[in-house]
mmCIF file of C-alpha atoms in Angstrom:
data_model
loop_
_atom_site.group_PDB
_atom_site.id
_atom_site.type_symbol
_atom_site.label_atom_id
_atom_site.label_comp_id
_atom_site.label_asym_id
_atom_site.label_seq_id
_atom_site.Cartn_x
_atom_site.Cartn_y
_atom_site.Cartn_z
ATOM 1 C CA MET A 1 8.623 34.666 35.738
ATOM 2 C CA ASN A 2 5.455 35.366 36.997
ATOM 3 C CA SER A 3 3.015 32.715 36.784
ATOM 4 C CA TRP A 4 0.678 34.549 34.728
ATOM 5 C CA MET A 5 3.334 34.992 32.379
ATOM 6 C CA VAL A 6 3.816 31.184 31.957
ATOM 7 C CA SER A 7 0.200 30.437 31.325
ATOM 8 C CA ALA A 8 -0.025 32.813 28.818
ATOM 9 C CA ILE A 9 3.136 31.614 26.950
ATOM 10 C CA VAL A 10 1.555 27.697 27.638
ATOM 11 C CA GLY A 11 -1.748 29.346 25.909
ATOM 12 C CA ILE A 12 0.440 30.877 22.936
ATOM 13 C CA LEU A 13 2.088 27.712 22.005
ATOM 14 C CA LEU A 14 -0.729 25.504 22.357
ATOM 15 C CA ILE A 15 -2.790 27.482 19.877
ATOM 16 C CA LEU A 16 0.125 27.235 17.662
ATOM 17 C CA SER A 17 0.784 23.903 18.124
ATOM 18 C CA SER A 18 -3.082 23.061 17.140
ATOM 19 C CA SER A 19 -2.989 25.461 14.258
ATOM 20 C CA LEU A 20 -0.736 22.653 12.740
ATOM 21 C CA PHE A 21 -3.200 20.484 12.511
ATOM 22 C CA ALA A 22 -5.628 23.120 11.102
ATOM 23 C CA ARG A 23 -6.155 20.318 8.119
ATOM 24 C CA ASN A 24 -6.787 18.011 10.274
ATOM 25 C CA LYS A 25 -9.201 15.000 11.736
ATOM 26 C CA VAL A 26 -10.932 13.952 14.604
ATOM 27 C CA ILE A 27 -13.596 11.258 16.628
ATOM 28 C CA TYR A 28 -17.266 11.013 15.739
ATOM 29 C CA GLY A 29 -18.975 9.213 18.284
ATOM 30 C CA ASP A 30 -17.114 5.851 18.999
ATOM 31 C CA ASP A 31 -13.515 5.651 18.058
ATOM 32 C CA ASN A 32 -13.711 3.359 15.030
ATOM 33 C CA ARG A 33 -10.198 2.703 14.189
ATOM 34 C CA LEU A 34 -9.056 -0.836 13.711
ATOM 35 C CA ASP A 35 -5.473 -2.036 13.530
ATOM 36 C CA LEU A 36 -5.395 -5.088 10.951
ATOM 37 C CA PHE A 37 -5.117 -7.946 13.362
ATOM 38 C CA GLU A 38 -8.692 -6.835 14.997
ATOM 39 C CA ALA A 39 -10.430 -6.207 11.542
ATOM 40 C CA THR A 40 -12.942 -9.107 10.493
ATOM 41 C CA ASP A 41 -14.038 -7.432 7.339
ATOM 42 C CA GLY A 42 -12.365 -9.639 4.712
ATOM 43 C CA LEU A 43 -12.943 -6.724 2.056
ATOM 44 C CA HIS A 44 -11.390 -4.170 4.296
ATOM 45 C CA LEU A 45 -8.547 -6.025 4.958
ATOM 46 C CA GLN A 46 -8.198 -7.118 1.451
ATOM 47 C CA LEU A 47 -8.127 -3.448 0.191
ATOM 48 C CA ALA A 48 -6.085 -2.337 3.063
ATOM 49 C CA GLN A 49 -3.002 -4.099 1.734
ATOM 50 C CA SER A 50 -2.911 -1.619 -1.610
ATOM 51 C CA THR A 51 -2.805 1.323 0.827
ATOM 52 C CA ALA A 52 0.679 2.902 1.363
ATOM 53 C CA ALA A 53 2.430 5.350 4.277
ATOM 54 C CA GLN A 54 4.664 8.507 3.292
ATOM 55 C CA ILE A 55 7.688 7.861 5.326
ATOM 56 C CA GLY A 56 10.723 10.387 5.300
ATOM 57 C CA ASN A 57 13.995 8.858 3.915
ATOM 58 C CA SER A 58 15.783 9.261 7.107
ATOM 59 C CA THR A 59 13.502 7.098 8.756
ATOM 60 C CA PHE A 60 15.356 4.143 6.866
ATOM 61 C CA ILE A 61 18.089 2.981 8.079
ATOM 62 C CA ASP A 62 19.881 0.576 5.103
ATOM 63 C CA ASP A 63 23.128 -2.271 6.381
ATOM 64 C CA GLY A 64 23.216 -2.898 3.155
ATOM 65 C CA VAL A 65 23.154 -6.645 3.490
ATOM 66 C CA SER A 66 19.535 -7.498 5.153
ATOM 67 C CA ASP A 67 16.237 -7.279 3.390
ATOM 68 C CA TYR A 68 14.862 -5.005 5.548
ATOM 69 C CA TYR A 69 15.026 -1.533 6.624
ATOM 70 C CA THR A 70 15.501 -0.603 10.337
ATOM 71 C CA ILE A 71 12.867 1.855 11.454
ATOM 72 C CA LYS A 72 13.926 4.955 13.085
ATOM 73 C CA GLY A 73 11.093 6.939 15.058
ATOM 74 C CA GLY A 74 9.780 7.452 18.622
ATOM 75 C CA THR A 75 5.616 6.398 19.243
ATOM 76 C CA LEU A 76 2.840 8.328 18.892
ATOM 77 C CA GLN A 77 2.833 9.207 22.557
ATOM 78 C CA SER A 78 6.336 10.794 22.696
ATOM 79 C CA GLY A 79 5.690 12.458 19.422
ATOM 80 C CA MET A 80 2.373 13.985 20.185
ATOM 81 C CA ASN A 81 2.522 14.332 23.279
ATOM 82 C CA LEU A 82 -0.755 11.696 23.594
ATOM 83 C CA CYS A 83 -1.761 10.309 27.017
ATOM 84 C CA ALA A 84 -0.311 7.932 27.978
ATOM 85 C CA ASP A 85 -3.536 5.812 28.363
ATOM 86 C CA GLU A 86 -5.115 7.066 24.859
ATOM 87 C CA ARG A 87 -5.135 4.336 22.227
ATOM 88 C CA PHE A 88 -2.477 3.300 20.245
ATOM 89 C CA ALA A 89 -0.492 5.542 22.432
ATOM 90 C CA ASN A 90 2.827 3.239 22.269
ATOM 91 C CA GLN A 91 2.641 2.702 18.593
ATOM 92 C CA THR A 92 5.395 3.278 16.315
ATOM 93 C CA ALA A 93 3.983 7.131 14.498
ATOM 94 C CA VAL A 94 6.409 7.852 11.604
ATOM 95 C CA ALA A 95 4.500 8.166 8.311
ATOM 96 C CA ARG A 96 3.798 11.879 7.266
ATOM 97 C CA CYS A 97 0.701 10.996 4.897
ATOM 98 C CA SER A 98 -1.380 8.188 2.963
ATOM 99 C CA GLY A 99 -1.986 7.107 -0.290
ATOM 100 C CA PHE A 100 -2.928 4.032 -2.281
ATOM 101 C CA LEU A 101 -2.230 1.810 -5.500
ATOM 102 C CA VAL A 102 -4.020 2.483 -8.146
ATOM 103 C CA GLY A 103 -1.570 1.307 -11.256
ATOM 104 C CA PRO A 104 0.930 -0.624 -11.241
ATOM 105 C CA ASP A 105 3.013 2.175 -10.501
ATOM 106 C CA LEU A 106 0.673 4.673 -9.338
ATOM 107 C CA LEU A 107 -0.382 6.030 -6.219
ATOM 108 C CA VAL A 108 -2.691 8.596 -5.988
ATOM 109 C CA THR A 109 -2.334 10.583 -2.287
ATOM 110 C CA ALA A 110 -3.454 14.427 -1.208
ATOM 111 C CA GLY A 111 -1.953 17.422 -3.102
ATOM 112 C CA HIS A 112 -0.680 19.193 0.076
ATOM 113 C CA CYS A 113 1.404 16.292 0.950
ATOM 114 C CA VAL A 114 3.626 16.131 -2.668
ATOM 115 C CA THR A 115 3.677 19.703 -3.042
ATOM 116 C CA LYS A 116 6.594 19.914 -5.457
ATOM 117 C CA GLN A 117 9.402 16.985 -6.371
ATOM 118 C CA SER A 118 11.692 17.356 -3.462
ATOM 119 C CA ASP A 119 8.782 15.725 -1.612
ATOM 120 C CA CYS A 120 8.790 13.091 -4.047
ATOM 121 C CA ASP A 121 12.584 12.460 -3.336
ATOM 122 C CA GLY A 122 12.311 13.466 0.259
ATOM 123 C CA PHE A 123 10.287 10.348 1.203
ATOM 124 C CA LYS A 124 9.300 7.035 0.206
ATOM 125 C CA TRP A 125 5.823 4.990 0.273
ATOM 126 C CA ALA A 126 5.911 1.856 2.159
ATOM 127 C CA PHE A 127 3.493 -0.739 1.740
ATOM 128 C CA ASP A 128 2.923 -3.399 5.089
ATOM 129 C CA TYR A 129 3.394 -0.438 7.639
ATOM 130 C CA ASN A 130 0.712 -2.367 9.955
ATOM 131 C CA VAL A 131 0.442 -4.026 13.360
ATOM 132 C CA THR A 132 -0.404 -7.559 13.141
ATOM 133 C CA ASP A 133 -0.255 -8.664 16.738
ATOM 134 C CA GLU A 134 -1.472 -6.756 19.735
ATOM 135 C CA GLY A 135 1.865 -7.718 21.752
ATOM 136 C CA ARG A 136 4.168 -5.624 19.307
ATOM 137 C CA PRO A 137 3.092 -2.091 18.902
ATOM 138 C CA ILE A 138 6.545 -1.124 17.588
ATOM 139 C CA ILE A 139 7.400 -1.173 14.408
ATOM 140 C CA SER A 140 11.255 -1.935 13.759
ATOM 141 C CA THR A 141 11.759 -3.244 10.590
ATOM 142 C CA LEU A 142 10.385 -2.906 7.010
ATOM 143 C CA LEU A 143 10.897 -5.431 4.359
ATOM 144 C CA LYS A 144 12.813 -3.377 1.217
ATOM 145 C CA SER A 145 10.784 -5.034 -1.560
ATOM 146 C CA SER A 146 7.715 -3.436 0.166
ATOM 147 C CA VAL A 147 9.173 0.066 0.181
ATOM 148 C CA TYR A 148 8.944 2.397 -3.390
ATOM 149 C CA SER A 149 10.263 5.961 -3.967
ATOM 150 C CA CYS A 150 8.161 8.598 -6.333
ATOM 151 C CA VAL A 151 10.131 9.405 -9.485
ATOM 152 C CA SER A 152 7.432 11.912 -10.386
ATOM 153 C CA ILE A 153 4.378 13.384 -10.144
ATOM 154 C CA VAL A 154 1.794 12.896 -13.166
ATOM 155 C CA GLU A 155 -0.982 15.197 -11.816
ATOM 156 C CA ARG A 156 -1.511 17.481 -8.799
ATOM 157 C CA ALA A 157 -3.947 20.075 -7.651
ATOM 158 C CA GLN A 158 -4.487 22.219 -4.283
ATOM 159 C CA SER A 159 -7.086 25.101 -4.522
ATOM 160 C CA SER A 160 -8.079 27.209 -2.173
ATOM 161 C CA SER A 161 -11.191 28.998 -4.803
ATOM 162 C CA ASN A 162 -12.805 25.412 -4.975
ATOM 163 C CA SER A 163 -11.037 22.987 -2.683
ATOM 164 C CA ASP A 164 -9.100 20.563 -4.750
ATOM 165 C CA ASP A 165 -6.650 18.665 -3.352
ATOM 166 C CA TYR A 166 -5.038 15.660 -4.897
ATOM 167 C CA ALA A 167 -1.911 13.887 -6.111
ATOM 168 C CA LEU A 168 -0.807 11.425 -8.834
ATOM 169 C CA ILE A 169 2.395 9.913 -8.623
ATOM 170 C CA LYS A 170 4.529 7.781 -10.298
ATOM 171 C CA LEU A 171 6.400 4.645 -8.210
ATOM 172 C CA ASP A 172 9.835 3.798 -9.369
ATOM 173 C CA ARG A 173 8.696 0.288 -9.999
ATOM 174 C CA PRO A 174 5.530 -1.640 -10.730
ATOM 175 C CA VAL A 175 3.988 -3.000 -7.288
ATOM 176 C CA THR A 176 3.815 -6.683 -8.581
ATOM 177 C CA ASP A 177 2.645 -7.967 -4.951
ATOM 178 C CA ARG A 178 -0.650 -6.522 -4.726
ATOM 179 C CA ALA A 179 -3.591 -5.299 -6.929
ATOM 180 C CA PRO A 180 -4.432 -1.767 -7.471
ATOM 181 C CA LEU A 181 -7.675 -0.868 -6.098
ATOM 182 C CA ILE A 182 -10.888 -0.076 -8.481
ATOM 183 C CA VAL A 183 -11.635 3.408 -8.226
ATOM 184 C CA ARG A 184 -15.094 5.193 -9.348
ATOM 185 C CA ARG A 185 -14.610 6.603 -12.992
ATOM 186 C CA GLU A 186 -18.013 8.767 -13.131
ATOM 187 C CA GLY A 187 -21.308 9.726 -11.158
ATOM 188 C CA LYS A 188 -21.088 10.681 -7.771
ATOM 189 C CA ILE A 189 -21.877 8.776 -4.453
ATOM 190 C CA GLY A 190 -24.806 9.309 -2.620
ATOM 191 C CA MET A 191 -25.957 10.995 0.721
ATOM 192 C CA ASN A 192 -25.793 8.320 3.546
ATOM 193 C CA THR A 193 -23.565 5.828 1.769
ATOM 194 C CA GLU A 194 -21.423 3.852 4.113
ATOM 195 C CA VAL A 195 -17.848 4.779 4.017
ATOM 196 C CA VAL A 196 -14.688 3.163 5.095
ATOM 197 C CA VAL A 197 -11.028 4.930 4.966
ATOM 198 C CA ILE A 198 -7.806 3.055 5.533
ATOM 199 C CA GLY A 199 -4.649 5.006 5.977
ATOM 200 C CA HIS A 200 -2.148 6.543 8.762
ATOM 201 C CA PRO A 201 -3.635 8.332 11.567
ATOM 202 C CA SER A 202 -1.450 10.711 13.039
ATOM 203 C CA GLY A 203 1.388 8.613 11.807
ATOM 204 C CA LEU A 204 0.840 5.451 12.663
ATOM 205 C CA PRO A 205 0.670 1.480 11.780
ATOM 206 C CA THR A 206 -2.996 1.072 9.234
ATOM 207 C CA LYS A 207 -6.002 1.430 10.389
ATOM 208 C CA ILE A 208 -9.170 0.698 9.248
ATOM 209 C CA SER A 209 -12.191 2.850 10.164
ATOM 210 C CA ALA A 210 -15.669 1.804 9.142
ATOM 211 C CA GLY A 211 -18.841 2.764 10.793
ATOM 212 C CA ALA A 212 -19.413 6.167 9.044
ATOM 213 C CA ARG A 213 -21.281 7.697 6.131
ATOM 214 C CA VAL A 214 -21.430 10.765 3.554
ATOM 215 C CA ARG A 215 -22.935 13.976 5.350
ATOM 216 C CA GLU A 216 -22.627 16.529 2.265
ATOM 217 C CA THR A 217 -22.922 16.019 -1.452
ATOM 218 C CA ALA A 218 -23.471 19.320 -2.641
ATOM 219 C CA PHE A 219 -19.716 20.169 -3.183
ATOM 220 C CA ALA A 220 -18.511 19.949 -7.023
ATOM 221 C CA LYS A 221 -15.030 18.971 -6.169
ATOM 222 C CA TYR A 222 -15.653 17.173 -2.764
ATOM 223 C CA PHE A 223 -18.223 15.412 -0.558
ATOM 224 C CA VAL A 224 -18.122 14.858 3.288
ATOM 225 C CA THR A 225 -18.544 12.573 5.952
ATOM 226 C CA ASN A 226 -18.198 11.183 9.852
ATOM 227 C CA LEU A 227 -14.879 9.410 9.057
ATOM 228 C CA ASP A 228 -12.339 9.099 12.377
ATOM 229 C CA THR A 229 -9.768 10.483 10.631
ATOM 230 C CA PHE A 230 -6.512 12.513 12.138
ATOM 231 C CA GLY A 231 -3.562 13.790 10.618
ATOM 232 C CA GLY A 232 -1.267 11.427 8.566
ATOM 233 C CA ASN A 233 -4.618 10.375 7.192
ATOM 234 C CA SER A 234 -4.395 13.260 4.629
ATOM 235 C CA GLY A 235 -4.140 11.268 1.538
ATOM 236 C CA SER A 236 -6.287 7.829 2.586
ATOM 237 C CA ALA A 237 -8.200 6.058 0.150
ATOM 238 C CA VAL A 238 -11.963 6.680 1.035
ATOM 239 C CA PHE A 239 -13.886 3.685 -0.095
ATOM 240 C CA ASP A 240 -18.076 2.604 -0.696
ATOM 241 C CA SER A 241 -17.912 0.469 2.513
ATOM 242 C CA GLN A 242 -19.851 -2.046 1.051
ATOM 243 C CA THR A 243 -18.730 -2.691 -2.797
ATOM 244 C CA GLY A 244 -14.540 -1.416 -1.764
ATOM 245 C CA VAL A 245 -14.819 1.018 -4.682
ATOM 246 C CA VAL A 246 -12.402 3.861 -3.859
ATOM 247 C CA GLU A 247 -14.497 7.418 -3.584
ATOM 248 C CA GLY A 248 -11.795 9.853 -3.219
ATOM 249 C CA ILE A 249 -9.421 10.533 -0.899
ATOM 250 C CA LEU A 250 -9.645 11.933 2.610
ATOM 251 C CA VAL A 251 -7.915 15.557 2.538
ATOM 252 C CA ARG A 252 -8.869 17.703 5.664
ATOM 253 C CA GLY A 253 -11.365 18.134 8.646
ATOM 254 C CA GLU A 254 -11.997 19.100 12.496
ATOM 255 C CA ASN A 255 -9.014 19.810 14.379
ATOM 256 C CA ASP A 256 -7.996 16.214 15.847
ATOM 257 C CA TYR A 257 -6.288 17.034 19.542
ATOM 258 C CA VAL A 258 -7.413 18.936 22.371
ATOM 259 C CA TYR A 259 -5.010 19.386 25.324
ATOM 260 C CA ASP A 260 -5.725 18.031 29.069
ATOM 261 C CA TYR A 261 -4.569 20.849 31.195
ATOM 262 C CA ASP A 262 -5.462 18.396 34.216
ATOM 263 C CA SER A 263 -3.212 15.817 32.536
ATOM 264 C CA ARG A 264 -1.033 17.932 30.870
ATOM 265 C CA CYS A 265 -0.876 15.789 27.372
ATOM 266 C CA ARG A 266 -3.161 15.590 24.379
ATOM 267 C CA ARG A 267 -6.733 13.765 23.957
ATOM 268 C CA PRO A 268 -8.599 13.145 20.789
ATOM 269 C CA GLN A 269 -11.244 15.413 20.096
ATOM 270 C CA GLN A 270 -14.721 14.190 20.526
ATOM 271 C CA CYS A 271 -18.077 15.130 18.226
ATOM 272 C CA THR A 272 -21.299 13.451 17.583
ATOM 273 C CA GLU A 273 -22.117 11.681 14.079
ATOM 274 C CA ASP A 274 -23.504 14.653 13.386
ATOM 275 C CA GLY A 275 -21.577 17.429 15.034
ATOM 276 C CA CYS A 276 -18.527 19.413 14.378
ATOM 277 C CA ARG A 277 -18.036 20.440 10.548
ATOM 278 C CA GLY A 278 -17.057 16.416 8.770
ATOM 279 C CA GLU A 279 -14.204 15.571 7.178
ATOM 280 C CA ASP A 280 -13.640 16.294 3.736
ATOM 281 C CA VAL A 281 -13.075 13.865 0.907
ATOM 282 C CA THR A 282 -12.011 14.714 -3.039
ATOM 283 C CA ARG A 283 -13.837 13.199 -5.350
ATOM 284 C CA ILE A 284 -11.428 10.681 -7.292
ATOM 285 C CA THR A 285 -12.903 11.676 -10.333
ATOM 286 C CA ASN A 286 -11.431 14.862 -10.238
ATOM 287 C CA ILE A 287 -7.989 13.277 -11.264
ATOM 288 C CA LYS A 288 -8.479 13.796 -15.381
ATOM 289 C CA ALA A 289 -4.675 12.061 -16.011
ATOM 290 C CA LEU A 290 -6.309 8.750 -13.694
ATOM 291 C CA MET A 291 -9.138 8.486 -15.732
ATOM 292 C CA LYS A 292 -7.585 9.314 -19.109
ATOM 293 C CA ILE A 293 -5.198 6.076 -17.786
ATOM 294 C CA LEU A 294 -8.239 4.032 -16.832
ATOM 295 C CA ALA A 295 -10.134 4.213 -19.860
ATOM 296 C CA ASN A 296 -7.456 3.571 -22.199
ATOM 297 C CA ASN A 297 -6.710 0.418 -20.558
#
């Protein structure tokens, strides 16, 4: 095959591949993502305990005896063709989306992460999917008691007209070893408020990413930030960094990876703090069923 034809085919494949991340995210300024063992903010570490990863059923191997599932899956480098010298390249990457606990058996995520009942049935929600030691980047097991199934979709929205995007789901049993998060019930977050996101960028174990702010609040259903997020962060809780109150759900943003033609691998896209399109966050107050449940408790 002629070299120009090879180049053309590679280019087309890259364009198609990039389109898969159209609702995904990017690095603004410095890369602020931290593993739990790197984080020092006590409030942020506490909040992270109530965040969860959406992971496909086939990833969990159950021997029927152990208290742990064996986790089957590759690294970020192998799964995304990430350049070997990039951060977190050698970590396990099996999560599809992120979510967070808002009631004993209620969890919030992005609407595009749970589109129908089969998304409930085909995935589990795992807490404590995180790296606690720099020398152990591979997660090979998860405690069964920290893994939950989705029973039903309580409320969901995914609108192209107003950009609403959320899902409230019911878990198969109450979560008793960690507290539901506190969420905003009325009003709106202000411009330049410092925010932090906790979730699973590109399917990685839990990452805390602070050092960001609100860039735009004019939209009715969402606000815009410069959080460092990626595909897999969809459904992540976005908090007021100082109070720990959930302000919204990370749902979409700038394309997250660019292709390095010299190294023949992908690298995170870099933007200035005020550059690129920003990262969109659905307002938590949009979830009427959740607001009603909280008002009655």
